[in-house]
Structures are given as structure tokens and as C-alpha cells.
Coordinates of C-alpha atoms and ligand atoms in Angstrom, one line a residue:
M178 CA 22.6 -6.2 -13.0
I179 CA 19.9 -4.5 -11.5
K180 CA 19.0 -0.9 -13.0
L181 CA 15.4 -0.6 -11.9
V182 CA 13.9 -1.0 -8.3
I183 CA 10.0 -0.8 -8.3
F184 CA 8.5 -0.7 -4.7
D185 CA 4.6 -1.5 -3.8
L186 CA 3.1 1.4 -1.5
D187 CA 0.7 0.3 0.9
D188 CA 2.6 -1.6 4.1
T189 CA 5.9 -1.8 2.0
L190 CA 7.0 2.0 2.1
Y191 CA 4.5 3.3 4.9
N192 CA 2.0 1.8 7.6
E193 CA -1.3 1.6 5.8
K194 CA -3.1 1.6 9.1
D195 CA -2.2 5.7 9.5
F196 CA -4.3 6.1 6.7
V197 CA -7.2 3.9 7.7
F198 CA -7.3 5.2 10.9
G199 CA -6.9 8.8 9.7
G200 CA -10.0 8.1 7.6
F201 CA -11.7 6.3 10.4
F202 CA -11.0 9.9 12.2
E203 CA -12.7 11.9 9.7
V204 CA -15.8 9.5 9.6
C205 CA -16.1 9.4 13.5
K206 CA -15.7 13.1 13.5
Y207 CA -18.6 13.5 11.2
L208 CA -20.9 10.9 13.0
S209 CA -20.1 12.3 16.3
E210 CA -21.1 15.8 15.6
K211 CA -24.1 15.0 13.6
Y212 CA -25.6 12.6 16.2
S213 CA -24.1 13.7 19.3
I214 CA -22.3 10.3 20.0
S215 CA -18.8 10.5 22.1
F216 CA -16.1 10.5 19.5
D217 CA -13.9 8.7 21.6
E218 CA -16.3 5.7 21.9
I219 CA -17.4 5.5 18.2
F220 CA -14.0 5.9 16.9
K221 CA -13.0 2.7 19.5
E222 CA -16.1 1.0 18.1
T223 CA -15.0 1.7 14.5
K224 CA -11.4 0.1 15.0
K225 CA -13.0 -3.0 16.8
I226 CA -15.3 -3.5 13.7
L227 CA -12.1 -3.4 11.5
F228 CA -10.1 -6.0 14.1
E229 CA -13.2 -8.4 14.2
N230 CA -14.6 -8.2 10.6
G231 CA -11.8 -7.0 8.2
R232 CA -12.3 -4.8 5.9
G233 CA -15.2 -4.5 3.9
K234 CA -19.0 -3.2 5.4
I235 CA -17.2 -1.5 8.4
F236 CA -19.4 1.8 7.9
D237 CA -22.8 -0.5 7.7
V238 CA -21.8 -2.5 10.6
L239 CA -20.9 0.8 12.5
C240 CA -24.3 2.6 11.8
Q241 CA -26.0 -0.7 12.3
S242 CA -24.7 -0.6 16.2
Y243 CA -25.8 2.8 16.7
N244 CA -28.8 2.7 14.9
I245 CA -28.1 5.4 12.5
K246 CA -29.5 5.6 9.1
E247 CA -26.8 7.4 7.2
D248 CA -25.8 7.5 3.5
I249 CA -22.9 5.0 3.5
D250 CA -21.7 6.6 0.5
T251 CA -21.1 9.8 1.9
L252 CA -19.1 7.9 4.6
V253 CA -17.1 6.3 2.1
S254 CA -16.1 9.4 0.5
I255 CA -15.3 11.3 3.7
Y256 CA -13.0 8.2 4.4
R257 CA -11.3 8.3 0.9
N258 CA -10.7 11.8 0.8
A259 CA -9.3 12.3 4.4
S260 CA -5.9 13.8 4.5
P261 CA -4.2 12.4 7.7
K262 CA -0.4 13.0 8.2
L263 CA 1.3 9.9 6.6
I264 CA 5.2 9.6 6.9
L265 CA 7.3 6.6 5.2
Y266 CA 8.9 4.2 7.3
K267 CA 12.2 5.3 8.8
D268 CA 14.0 2.3 6.9
S269 CA 12.1 3.1 3.7
E270 CA 13.2 6.7 3.6
L271 CA 16.8 5.9 4.0
V272 CA 16.7 3.1 1.3
L273 CA 15.0 5.5 -1.4
N274 CA 17.4 8.1 -0.4
A275 CA 20.4 5.8 -0.8
L276 CA 18.8 4.3 -4.1
K277 CA 17.6 7.3 -6.3
D278 CA 20.8 8.6 -7.8
K279 CA 22.0 5.1 -8.5
Y280 CA 18.9 3.3 -9.9
K281 CA 15.8 4.0 -11.8
L282 CA 12.9 3.8 -9.1
G283 CA 9.4 2.6 -10.0
L284 CA 6.3 2.4 -8.0
I285 CA 3.4 0.3 -8.8
T286 CA 0.0 0.3 -6.4
D287 CA -3.3 -1.2 -6.8
G288 CA -6.7 0.7 -5.3
M289 CA -8.7 3.4 -6.3
A290 CA -7.0 5.8 -8.5
S291 CA -7.9 9.0 -6.3
V292 CA -7.1 7.4 -3.0
Q293 CA -3.5 6.0 -4.0
W294 CA -2.6 9.6 -5.7
N295 CA -4.0 11.1 -2.1
K296 CA -1.6 8.9 -0.5
I297 CA 1.3 9.4 -2.8
K298 CA 0.7 13.3 -2.2
L299 CA 0.4 12.9 1.7
L300 CA 3.5 11.2 1.8
G301 CA 5.2 13.6 -0.4
I302 CA 6.9 10.9 -2.5
E303 CA 6.6 11.5 -5.8
N304 CA 10.0 12.9 -6.4
Y305 CA 11.6 9.7 -5.5
F306 CA 10.1 8.2 -8.4
D307 CA 10.8 8.0 -11.9
K308 CA 7.7 6.4 -13.1
I309 CA 4.3 5.8 -10.9
I310 CA 1.8 3.4 -12.1
V311 CA -1.3 3.3 -10.2
T312 CA -2.9 0.4 -12.0
D313 CA -6.4 1.6 -11.6
D314 CA -5.6 4.5 -13.9
Y315 CA -4.9 1.5 -16.6
G316 CA -7.9 -0.4 -15.8
R317 CA -8.7 -3.6 -14.1
A318 CA -6.5 -5.6 -16.5
F319 CA -3.4 -3.9 -14.9
Y320 CA -4.2 -4.8 -11.3
K321 CA -1.8 -7.0 -9.7
P322 CA -1.6 -10.1 -9.6
S323 CA -1.4 -9.4 -13.5
E324 CA 2.0 -8.9 -15.2
S325 CA 0.9 -6.0 -17.3
S326 CA 2.0 -3.3 -15.1
F327 CA 5.4 -4.8 -14.6
L328 CA 6.1 -5.1 -18.3
H329 CA 4.7 -1.9 -19.0
M330 CA 7.5 -0.5 -16.5
L331 CA 10.2 -2.5 -17.9
K332 CA 9.2 -1.3 -21.4
S333 CA 9.3 2.3 -20.4
F334 CA 12.6 2.3 -19.3
K335 CA 13.8 -0.2 -22.1
L336 CA 15.1 -2.7 -19.5
N337 CA 14.8 -6.7 -19.5
S338 CA 13.3 -8.6 -16.5
K339 CA 16.3 -9.6 -14.9
E340 CA 17.5 -5.9 -14.5
A341 CA 14.4 -5.2 -12.2
V342 CA 13.4 -6.3 -8.7
Y343 CA 9.9 -5.7 -7.4
V344 CA 9.6 -5.0 -3.4
G345 CA 6.5 -5.8 -1.9
D346 CA 4.4 -7.4 1.1
N347 CA 1.6 -9.1 0.2
P348 CA 2.1 -12.7 -1.3
N349 CA -1.3 -13.1 -2.6
K350 CA -0.6 -10.4 -5.4
D351 CA 2.6 -8.8 -5.4
F352 CA 4.9 -11.4 -6.6
I353 CA 3.2 -13.8 -9.1
G354 CA 2.9 -11.3 -11.8
A355 CA 6.2 -9.6 -11.2
R356 CA 7.5 -13.3 -11.2
K357 CA 5.8 -14.1 -14.5
A358 CA 7.2 -10.9 -16.3
G359 CA 10.6 -12.3 -15.0
L360 CA 11.6 -9.8 -12.3
Y361 CA 13.4 -10.5 -9.6
T362 CA 11.2 -10.5 -6.1
V363 CA 11.6 -9.3 -2.3
R364 CA 9.2 -9.7 0.3
I365 CA 9.3 -7.4 3.2
I366 CA 8.0 -9.0 6.2
R367 CA 7.7 -6.3 9.0
E368 CA 6.4 -6.9 12.7
V369 CA 3.2 -5.1 11.8
G370 CA 1.4 -5.8 8.4
E371 CA -1.6 -7.5 7.2
H372 CA 0.1 -10.1 5.7
K373 CA 2.8 -10.9 7.9
D374 CA 1.7 -14.4 8.9
V375 CA 0.7 -15.4 5.1
R376 CA 3.0 -18.1 3.7
L377 CA 1.9 -19.4 0.2
S378 CA 3.2 -21.7 -2.2
S379 CA 6.3 -20.8 -4.2
E380 CA 4.6 -19.5 -7.2
Y381 CA 3.5 -16.6 -4.9
E382 CA 6.1 -16.0 -2.7
A383 CA 9.2 -13.9 -3.6
D384 CA 12.6 -15.0 -4.1
F385 CA 14.1 -13.4 -1.4
L386 CA 12.5 -12.4 2.2
I387 CA 13.7 -9.3 4.2
S388 CA 12.4 -7.8 7.5
N389 CA 14.0 -4.5 7.2
M390 CA 14.1 -2.4 4.1
E391 CA 18.0 -1.7 4.5
E392 CA 18.6 -5.3 3.8
L393 CA 17.5 -4.8 0.0
L394 CA 20.8 -2.8 0.0
A395 CA 22.3 -6.0 0.7
F396 CA 20.6 -7.8 -1.7
L397 CA 21.3 -5.4 -4.5
K398 CA 25.0 -5.7 -3.7
G399 CA 24.9 -9.7 -3.9
V400 CA 23.2 -9.4 -7.2
L401 CA 25.5 -7.3 -8.7
Ligands
LIG1 MG1 1.3 -3.6 0.0

């Protein structure tokens, strides 16, 4: 019987682009004021660089294209400390509310600790969870796809692996560790999301696929 439902954060519970674009907004505001560049133009350009090049050296490319000699660390820091308005996906909010009194709830998320805690705070979701593991707080060895964070989570509730399920969106790293730890795994494939078209070999994929968080309720009933 499932007693513990653990969620990934980015692109599982909310649209991570809301945070990314919120960070871009602050960086572009800073650059447009400092260098008298049209905000709309530079904001559009930043998004274009993301779509064309993916994540990585976005601000380097941006400064190059405008011939700006700016300290990239300053821009990265502005990005990381941005406070955009973040909201849960409607179905995530509904499901968290439906589950919070019936199950133990956990959150396991990768990424720089200060940034991930900032997102958690901006979403206002701390109180939904009985335990939150920002893997960065525990060191690199805890980053997904390691099974360490899953084992740590099970241990803190004194549960065995078949009493827990992990819900995530990224088959590159979300499920392989959770599977090694013996948990059930559920992959949410939303209409938007960086990994929606990625299909990997079976050890990387989840046991179950859902396209809406509300299907998780049906999954939980099936196992019970
Ligand atoms: Mg994710």
C-alpha cells in the first residue's frame, strides 16, 4: 500500500519557464537601463537565444550580440535571485490538496539550493510537504539520478520502497535512481515541458505514464 508520494518540482508541479522568464525579465531590465537598450528588444532576443541554443551560456551570447562587456556573474546572480510570481499547475494544486491528509508527501529536487528554495518559497508550497530534499544541500552525491535521496526519504519515514512512489517529468534522471531504490515511478508528460518528446530505454522510463496530475489519483487507487 502506498503511504508516501514524492514529487519532483520543476516542470512537474509548475512550469519552470515561469521562473526562467522571470529571471530573464530582471536581467533584461538591468541591461536595458544600464546600456539604454530597448527592453522589449533585448527580452525577445534573450528568449530567442534560449530557444536556439538551449540553456547554458545564454548571457554570454546575449552580451556578445549587443557588444556589451558585462560581468556575467552579476547577470547570473540577478537571474538566480529573481522573484517572479510562480503558481502551481492547477491539477498539481488539486492533487496536493487531495493527497495531503491521506499520504505523507515528499519533494525531491535538484539544482542550486538557494535557487530551489527560492522557487519553493515563491510557490508557497512548503506546508504541503512532510519532507523536502533539495539534493544540493546534501552534496553532489545526492543529485539525481543517484538513489541516495530516495533512500534517505524512505528512511526518514521508516517506510519500505514499495510504499512509495516518485512522480517526475525528466526520464534522463528522475526514474533510474528511484527505480534502483525500488520505488514505483510515474512520469507526467504535459503538453509543454522540456522533456515531453524524450523516450528512453526501459530502465530510464517510469512504470506509469500520465498526462495530467489528476491521473495520479487513479494510479494510487489501482495500487491500493
Ligand atoms: Mg523536473
